[in-house]
Short mmCIF file of C-alpha atoms and ligand atoms in Angstrom, two decimals:
data_model
loop_
_atom_site.label_atom_id
_atom_site.label_comp_id
_atom_site.label_asym_id
_atom_site.label_seq_id
_atom_site.Cartn_x
_atom_site.Cartn_y
_atom_site.Cartn_z
CA MET E 1 -12.87 -21.86 -29.09
CA MET E 2 -10.48 -19.73 -30.88
CA PHE E 3 -11.94 -15.82 -30.32
CA HIS E 4 -10.67 -14.65 -26.12
CA SER E 5 -12.51 -12.34 -25.89
CA ILE E 6 -15.93 -11.28 -27.42
CA GLY E 7 -17.52 -7.59 -27.21
CA PHE E 8 -20.97 -6.45 -28.44
CA ILE E 9 -21.71 -2.95 -29.57
CA GLY E 10 -25.59 -2.38 -28.82
CA THR E 11 -27.34 -5.06 -26.90
CA GLY E 12 -30.95 -4.18 -27.50
CA HIS E 13 -33.21 -6.94 -29.15
CA MET E 14 -30.61 -8.19 -31.44
CA GLY E 15 -27.74 -7.68 -29.64
CA GLY E 16 -28.73 -8.66 -26.74
CA ALA E 17 -30.51 -12.32 -27.89
CA LEU E 18 -27.34 -13.06 -29.96
CA ALA E 19 -25.04 -12.01 -26.87
CA ARG E 20 -27.09 -14.69 -25.35
CA ALA E 21 -26.48 -17.64 -27.41
CA ALA E 22 -23.03 -16.05 -27.58
CA ALA E 23 -22.83 -17.47 -23.92
CA LYS E 24 -24.40 -20.61 -24.20
CA GLY E 25 -21.64 -21.25 -26.89
CA GLU E 26 -18.80 -19.46 -25.40
CA GLY E 27 -16.08 -21.82 -23.61
CA GLY E 28 -15.27 -19.53 -21.23
CA ASN E 29 -13.69 -16.68 -22.28
CA PRO E 30 -14.81 -12.79 -21.61
CA ILE E 31 -18.01 -11.81 -23.10
CA TYR E 32 -18.32 -7.54 -22.76
CA LEU E 33 -21.43 -6.25 -23.09
CA ALA E 34 -22.07 -1.83 -24.46
CA ASN E 35 -25.42 0.02 -24.98
CA ARG E 36 -25.51 3.21 -25.58
CA SER E 37 -29.02 3.72 -22.11
CA PRO E 38 -25.42 1.40 -20.24
CA GLU E 39 -28.73 0.40 -17.48
CA LYS E 40 -29.65 -2.76 -20.37
CA ALA E 41 -26.31 -3.48 -20.55
CA LYS E 42 -26.10 -4.00 -16.96
CA LYS E 43 -29.49 -6.22 -16.40
CA LEU E 44 -28.16 -8.50 -19.60
CA ALA E 45 -24.43 -8.82 -17.56
CA ARG E 46 -26.25 -9.65 -14.57
CA GLU E 47 -28.16 -12.37 -15.97
CA LEU E 48 -25.15 -13.82 -18.51
CA ASP E 49 -23.01 -13.57 -16.09
CA CYS E 50 -20.89 -11.22 -18.76
CA LYS E 51 -19.46 -7.88 -18.47
CA VAL E 52 -19.91 -4.64 -18.84
CA ALA E 53 -17.99 -2.26 -20.91
CA ASP E 54 -17.80 0.61 -22.99
CA ASN E 55 -17.87 0.97 -26.80
CA HIS E 56 -14.30 2.11 -26.79
CA THR E 57 -13.10 -0.65 -24.01
CA VAL E 58 -14.79 -3.42 -26.56
CA ALA E 59 -12.81 -2.15 -29.90
CA ARG E 60 -9.81 -1.84 -28.20
CA HIS E 61 -10.18 -5.40 -26.34
CA CYS E 62 -11.63 -7.75 -28.29
CA ASP E 63 -10.75 -9.94 -30.79
CA LEU E 64 -14.75 -10.70 -31.88
CA ILE E 65 -17.12 -7.09 -32.10
CA PHE E 66 -20.41 -7.82 -32.51
CA LEU E 67 -22.27 -4.03 -33.77
CA GLY E 68 -25.61 -4.60 -32.62
CA VAL E 69 -26.82 -0.81 -33.48
CA LYS E 70 -28.88 0.34 -36.10
CA PRO E 71 -27.92 0.94 -39.73
CA GLN E 72 -28.51 4.53 -39.94
CA ILE E 73 -26.28 4.90 -37.09
CA MET E 74 -23.58 2.28 -37.53
CA GLU E 75 -21.45 5.34 -39.77
CA ARG E 76 -21.41 7.63 -36.77
CA VAL E 77 -20.47 4.39 -34.01
CA LEU E 78 -18.23 3.69 -36.63
CA LYS E 79 -16.36 6.65 -36.90
CA ASP E 80 -16.40 6.69 -33.36
CA LEU E 81 -14.27 4.07 -33.10
CA ALA E 82 -12.22 4.02 -36.14
CA PRO E 83 -8.40 5.75 -34.64
CA ILE E 84 -9.23 2.47 -32.05
CA LEU E 85 -9.11 0.16 -34.31
CA LYS E 86 -6.51 1.77 -36.28
CA GLU E 87 -3.91 1.51 -33.28
CA ARG E 88 -4.71 -2.23 -32.63
CA THR E 89 -1.48 -4.52 -33.84
CA ASP E 90 -3.11 -7.86 -33.21
CA ARG E 91 -6.34 -9.85 -35.12
CA PHE E 92 -9.78 -8.86 -34.52
CA VAL E 93 -12.95 -9.31 -36.32
CA LEU E 94 -16.11 -6.80 -36.72
CA ALA E 95 -19.06 -9.11 -36.63
CA SER E 96 -22.25 -6.86 -38.63
CA MET E 97 -25.64 -7.98 -38.02
CA ALA E 98 -27.30 -4.93 -39.50
CA ALA E 99 -29.37 -5.14 -42.18
CA GLY E 100 -28.63 -4.01 -45.81
CA LEU E 101 -24.97 -2.89 -44.61
CA SER E 102 -22.51 -4.80 -47.14
CA ALA E 103 -19.61 -6.23 -45.48
CA SER E 104 -16.88 -4.32 -47.50
CA THR E 105 -19.49 -0.83 -46.65
CA ILE E 106 -18.82 -2.16 -43.32
CA GLN E 107 -14.79 -2.23 -43.83
CA ALA E 108 -14.82 1.66 -45.66
CA MET E 109 -16.63 2.82 -42.17
CA ALA E 110 -14.24 1.33 -39.81
CA GLY E 111 -11.59 3.21 -42.26
CA GLY E 112 -10.04 -0.05 -42.68
CA ALA E 113 -10.01 -3.72 -44.85
CA TYR E 114 -10.36 -5.26 -41.09
CA PRO E 115 -11.42 -9.11 -41.24
CA VAL E 116 -15.59 -7.97 -41.27
CA ILE E 117 -18.69 -11.22 -40.32
CA ARG E 118 -21.60 -9.99 -41.97
CA LEU E 119 -24.62 -12.19 -40.22
CA MET E 120 -28.20 -11.81 -40.70
CA PRO E 121 -29.77 -13.30 -37.55
CA ASN E 122 -33.76 -13.38 -37.09
CA THR E 123 -35.64 -12.97 -33.88
CA PRO E 124 -35.82 -16.77 -33.17
CA VAL E 125 -32.90 -16.78 -32.07
CA ALA E 126 -33.49 -15.21 -28.48
CA VAL E 127 -35.07 -18.73 -27.72
CA GLY E 128 -32.65 -21.17 -29.59
CA ALA E 129 -34.44 -21.43 -32.28
CA GLY E 130 -33.83 -18.93 -35.21
CA VAL E 131 -31.58 -18.59 -38.87
CA ILE E 132 -28.18 -16.94 -39.01
CA GLN E 133 -26.84 -16.84 -42.37
CA TYR E 134 -23.32 -15.33 -42.80
CA CYS E 135 -20.31 -14.57 -44.75
CA GLY E 136 -16.74 -13.73 -44.46
CA LEU E 137 -14.94 -10.82 -46.11
CA ASP E 138 -11.28 -11.11 -45.92
CA THR E 139 -11.69 -14.27 -42.72
CA THR E 140 -10.30 -17.17 -42.78
CA ALA E 141 -11.53 -20.40 -42.38
CA GLU E 142 -10.93 -20.87 -38.68
CA GLU E 143 -12.48 -17.54 -38.14
CA LEU E 144 -15.50 -18.45 -39.56
CA GLU E 145 -15.68 -22.07 -37.57
CA ALA E 146 -15.26 -20.32 -35.14
CA PHE E 147 -18.08 -18.32 -35.46
CA ARG E 148 -20.05 -20.70 -36.18
CA THR E 149 -19.72 -22.68 -33.52
CA LEU E 150 -19.97 -19.87 -30.97
CA MET E 151 -23.95 -19.07 -32.30
CA ALA E 152 -24.73 -22.56 -32.69
CA PRO E 153 -27.06 -22.04 -29.86
CA ALA E 154 -29.37 -19.80 -31.82
CA GLY E 155 -30.56 -21.93 -33.77
CA LEU E 156 -29.68 -23.35 -37.60
CA VAL E 157 -26.02 -20.98 -38.55
CA ASP E 158 -25.69 -20.96 -41.99
CA GLU E 159 -22.62 -20.02 -44.42
CA ILE E 160 -24.56 -18.24 -47.54
CA ASN E 161 -22.62 -15.94 -50.17
CA GLU E 162 -23.26 -12.22 -49.74
CA ASP E 163 -24.83 -11.87 -52.76
CA LEU E 164 -28.12 -13.65 -50.98
CA CYS E 165 -27.71 -12.14 -47.96
CA ASP E 166 -30.78 -9.95 -48.82
CA ALA E 167 -32.93 -11.89 -50.12
CA ALA E 168 -32.15 -15.01 -47.06
CA SER E 169 -33.20 -11.22 -45.15
CA ALA E 170 -36.28 -11.07 -46.75
CA VAL E 171 -37.50 -14.50 -45.79
CA SER E 172 -36.31 -15.24 -42.76
CA GLY E 173 -35.43 -11.85 -40.69
CA CYS E 174 -38.66 -10.89 -41.84
CA GLY E 175 -40.25 -13.79 -41.65
CA PRO E 176 -41.42 -13.94 -37.37
CA ALA E 177 -43.36 -11.38 -38.62
CA PHE E 178 -45.09 -12.45 -41.58
CA CYS E 179 -45.37 -15.83 -39.40
CA ALA E 180 -47.02 -13.43 -36.78
CA LEU E 181 -49.52 -11.69 -39.28
CA PHE E 182 -50.42 -15.55 -40.28
CA VAL E 183 -50.82 -16.63 -36.13
CA GLU E 184 -52.94 -13.69 -35.13
CA ALA E 185 -55.26 -14.41 -38.28
CA LEU E 186 -56.27 -17.99 -37.32
CA ALA E 187 -56.73 -17.31 -34.42
CA ASP E 188 -58.76 -14.43 -35.42
CA GLY E 189 -60.65 -17.00 -37.01
CA GLY E 190 -61.08 -18.86 -34.29
CA VAL E 191 -62.12 -16.47 -31.46
CA ALA E 192 -64.51 -16.19 -34.55
CA CYS E 193 -66.08 -19.55 -34.28
CA GLY E 194 -66.23 -18.97 -30.30
CA LEU E 195 -62.42 -19.65 -29.03
CA PRO E 196 -60.78 -18.29 -26.27
CA ARG E 197 -58.51 -15.49 -27.59
CA ASP E 198 -55.89 -17.23 -25.13
CA LYS E 199 -56.56 -20.82 -26.56
CA ALA E 200 -56.25 -19.32 -29.98
CA LEU E 201 -53.10 -18.11 -29.98
CA ALA E 202 -51.76 -21.43 -28.12
CA TYR E 203 -53.54 -23.78 -30.55
CA THR E 204 -52.60 -21.73 -33.78
CA ALA E 205 -48.67 -21.01 -32.59
CA GLN E 206 -48.36 -24.39 -31.49
CA THR E 207 -49.29 -25.79 -34.92
CA LEU E 208 -47.30 -23.61 -36.78
CA LYS E 209 -44.38 -24.73 -34.75
CA GLY E 210 -45.16 -28.78 -35.35
CA ALA E 211 -46.28 -28.26 -38.94
CA ALA E 212 -42.50 -26.58 -39.27
CA LYS E 213 -40.86 -29.30 -37.21
CA LEU E 214 -42.66 -32.30 -39.28
CA MET E 215 -41.12 -30.50 -42.43
CA LEU E 216 -37.62 -30.02 -40.60
CA GLU E 217 -37.62 -33.63 -39.52
CA THR E 218 -39.42 -35.30 -41.99
CA GLY E 219 -38.30 -33.40 -45.05
CA ILE E 220 -42.09 -33.64 -46.49
CA HIS E 221 -42.91 -30.70 -48.92
CA PRO E 222 -45.43 -28.59 -47.88
CA GLY E 223 -47.46 -29.54 -51.17
CA ASP E 224 -47.30 -33.27 -49.33
CA MET E 225 -47.89 -31.59 -45.84
CA LYS E 226 -50.95 -30.23 -47.16
CA ASP E 227 -52.43 -33.03 -49.64
CA GLY E 228 -52.35 -35.48 -46.56
CA VAL E 229 -54.41 -33.38 -44.15
CA CYS E 230 -57.40 -32.14 -47.32
CA SER E 231 -58.98 -35.41 -47.19
CA PRO E 232 -61.07 -35.53 -50.70
CA GLY E 233 -65.05 -33.31 -49.82
CA GLY E 234 -63.59 -32.15 -46.30
CA THR E 235 -63.12 -29.46 -44.41
CA THR E 236 -59.59 -28.32 -45.02
CA ILE E 237 -60.13 -28.15 -48.84
CA GLN E 238 -62.91 -25.75 -48.52
CA GLY E 239 -60.05 -23.64 -46.21
CA ILE E 240 -57.51 -24.28 -48.68
CA ARG E 241 -60.16 -22.35 -51.54
CA VAL E 242 -61.16 -19.51 -49.83
CA LEU E 243 -56.69 -19.02 -49.40
CA GLU E 244 -56.13 -19.35 -52.81
CA GLU E 245 -59.21 -17.27 -54.09
CA GLN E 246 -58.01 -14.79 -51.61
CA GLY E 247 -54.56 -14.97 -53.09
CA PHE E 248 -52.78 -16.16 -50.06
CA ARG E 249 -50.15 -17.22 -52.00
CA ALA E 250 -49.20 -14.35 -54.19
CA ALA E 251 -49.78 -12.04 -50.67
CA ALA E 252 -47.29 -14.01 -49.22
CA MET E 253 -44.93 -14.34 -52.54
CA LYS E 254 -44.83 -10.56 -52.77
CA ALA E 255 -44.35 -9.51 -48.96
CA VAL E 256 -40.84 -11.67 -49.46
CA ILE E 257 -40.36 -9.46 -52.64
CA ALA E 258 -41.26 -6.41 -51.32
CA ALA E 259 -38.68 -6.58 -48.00
CA TYR E 260 -36.40 -7.52 -50.77
CA GLU E 261 -36.68 -4.76 -52.63
CA LYS E 262 -36.78 -2.29 -49.66
CA THR E 263 -33.45 -4.14 -48.23
CA LEU E 264 -31.75 -3.19 -51.55
CA SER E 265 -32.98 0.29 -51.73
CA PHE E 266 -31.31 1.15 -48.50
CA GLU E 267 -27.68 -0.72 -50.16
CA HIS E 268 -28.29 1.98 -53.10
CA LYS E 269 -28.48 5.06 -50.58
CA GLY E 270 -25.59 2.77 -48.84
N1 LIG X 301 -35.26 -7.51 -34.55
C1 LIG X 301 -35.08 -8.02 -36.14
O1 LIG X 301 -35.26 -8.55 -36.72
C2 LIG X 301 -33.82 -7.59 -36.69
C3 LIG X 301 -33.13 -9.12 -37.52
C4 LIG X 301 -32.22 -8.77 -38.12
C5 LIG X 301 -30.59 -7.75 -38.36
N2 LIG X 301 -31.16 -7.33 -36.99
C6 LIG X 301 -29.96 -5.83 -36.96
O2 LIG X 301 -29.50 -5.75 -35.78
C7 LIG X 301 -29.28 -4.68 -35.16
C8 LIG X 301 -30.14 -3.67 -34.18
O3 LIG X 301 -31.35 -4.12 -34.63
P1 LIG X 301 -32.30 -4.22 -33.61
O4 LIG X 301 -33.73 -4.80 -33.61
O5 LIG X 301 -31.55 -4.88 -32.22
O6 LIG X 301 -32.54 -2.84 -32.61
P2 LIG X 301 -32.19 -1.98 -30.84
O7 LIG X 301 -33.23 -3.02 -30.08
O8 LIG X 301 -33.10 -0.59 -30.84
O9 LIG X 301 -31.19 -2.23 -30.52
C9 LIG X 301 -29.74 -1.37 -30.64
C10 LIG X 301 -29.08 -0.63 -29.64
O10 LIG X 301 -27.91 -0.18 -29.99
C11 LIG X 301 -27.66 0.65 -28.38
N3 LIG X 301 -27.36 1.70 -29.78
C12 LIG X 301 -27.38 3.04 -29.61
N4 LIG X 301 -26.21 3.96 -30.23
C13 LIG X 301 -25.32 3.02 -29.89
C14 LIG X 301 -24.35 3.72 -29.29
N5 LIG X 301 -24.06 4.43 -30.02
N6 LIG X 301 -23.64 2.58 -28.58
C15 LIG X 301 -24.10 1.03 -28.02
N7 LIG X 301 -25.16 1.16 -28.08
C16 LIG X 301 -25.84 2.14 -28.89
C17 LIG X 301 -29.42 1.21 -27.82
O11 LIG X 301 -29.18 1.17 -26.87
P3 LIG X 301 -30.53 2.34 -26.07
O12 LIG X 301 -30.54 1.25 -25.54
O13 LIG X 301 -29.48 3.23 -25.54
O14 LIG X 301 -31.50 2.45 -27.49
C18 LIG X 301 -29.90 -0.07 -28.64
O15 LIG X 301 -30.17 -0.81 -27.37
C19 LIG X 301 -30.02 -3.33 -36.21
O16 LIG X 301 -28.85 -3.52 -37.50
C20 LIG X 301 -30.60 -4.88 -37.21
O17 LIG X 301 -30.62 -4.31 -39.07
C21 LIG X 301 -32.40 -6.83 -36.27
#
């Protein structure tokens, strides 16, 4: 592992989930956690056997610095850190997970052409079944490889061109919310048909997980998977008919496109 000390600034939902993955993927070097309300960092540090720090300490000492604050406050946080980063003579990498902020925007906010990894994680990284797309700006191949190894316990870690980050984010970053809506709706249907709520939710979530696992492990096309369940004249095709009548596919496509367009509007405000 080429990163000797790893730091997190902002250990909320996403920063915390990535710190969990890093604690598993890290080869024994220290991980420092800094958060505005320090109790959150302390609690996580106890759980992961990491060290608690403040933002300035992380900026001064860590050679991989995850920025886990909301995009709206990134500029303020980096402005505060810029003088500390400027004083450093050693090499370090900034890793930003902020939706809609380009790697060059992070460099501009940090006040220098420092190496930046822009990553796009989703919430299932918390259970090792997430997706992280990433791209580097002024990084070396070794740094990107070390990052990939560090993040491997989070799930699928995939390098993409930065111009695809927003599209990827609209699919896998927002996707858990879209899937949650689908699960809740299917479970509601089950409840309407008499299933207890807890069973309806458990059956639905497991079905989604199983269908995804089957697709990933066998490479079956979703159309073929659907056809495999729809017996001629049977029950499932009647459900499919209703989903098509109600514009299910169009709604799902438009949801991704709407999220993508919203991300672009953040970037243009930049
Ligand atoms: N959630 C997602 O699904 C998702 C997906 C992809 C990317 N992201 C990105 O992940 C980033 C974090 O989002 P989130 O959902 O994890 O939000 P979050 O749960 O609100 O976490 C943000 C954390 O930043 C801390 N913070 C705020 N100001 C700080 C400061 N000045 N110094 C240090 N820490 C500070 C907050 O501390 P307090 O405890 O004091 O509030 C909070 O713990 C965002 O940039 C977002 O775009 C999120």
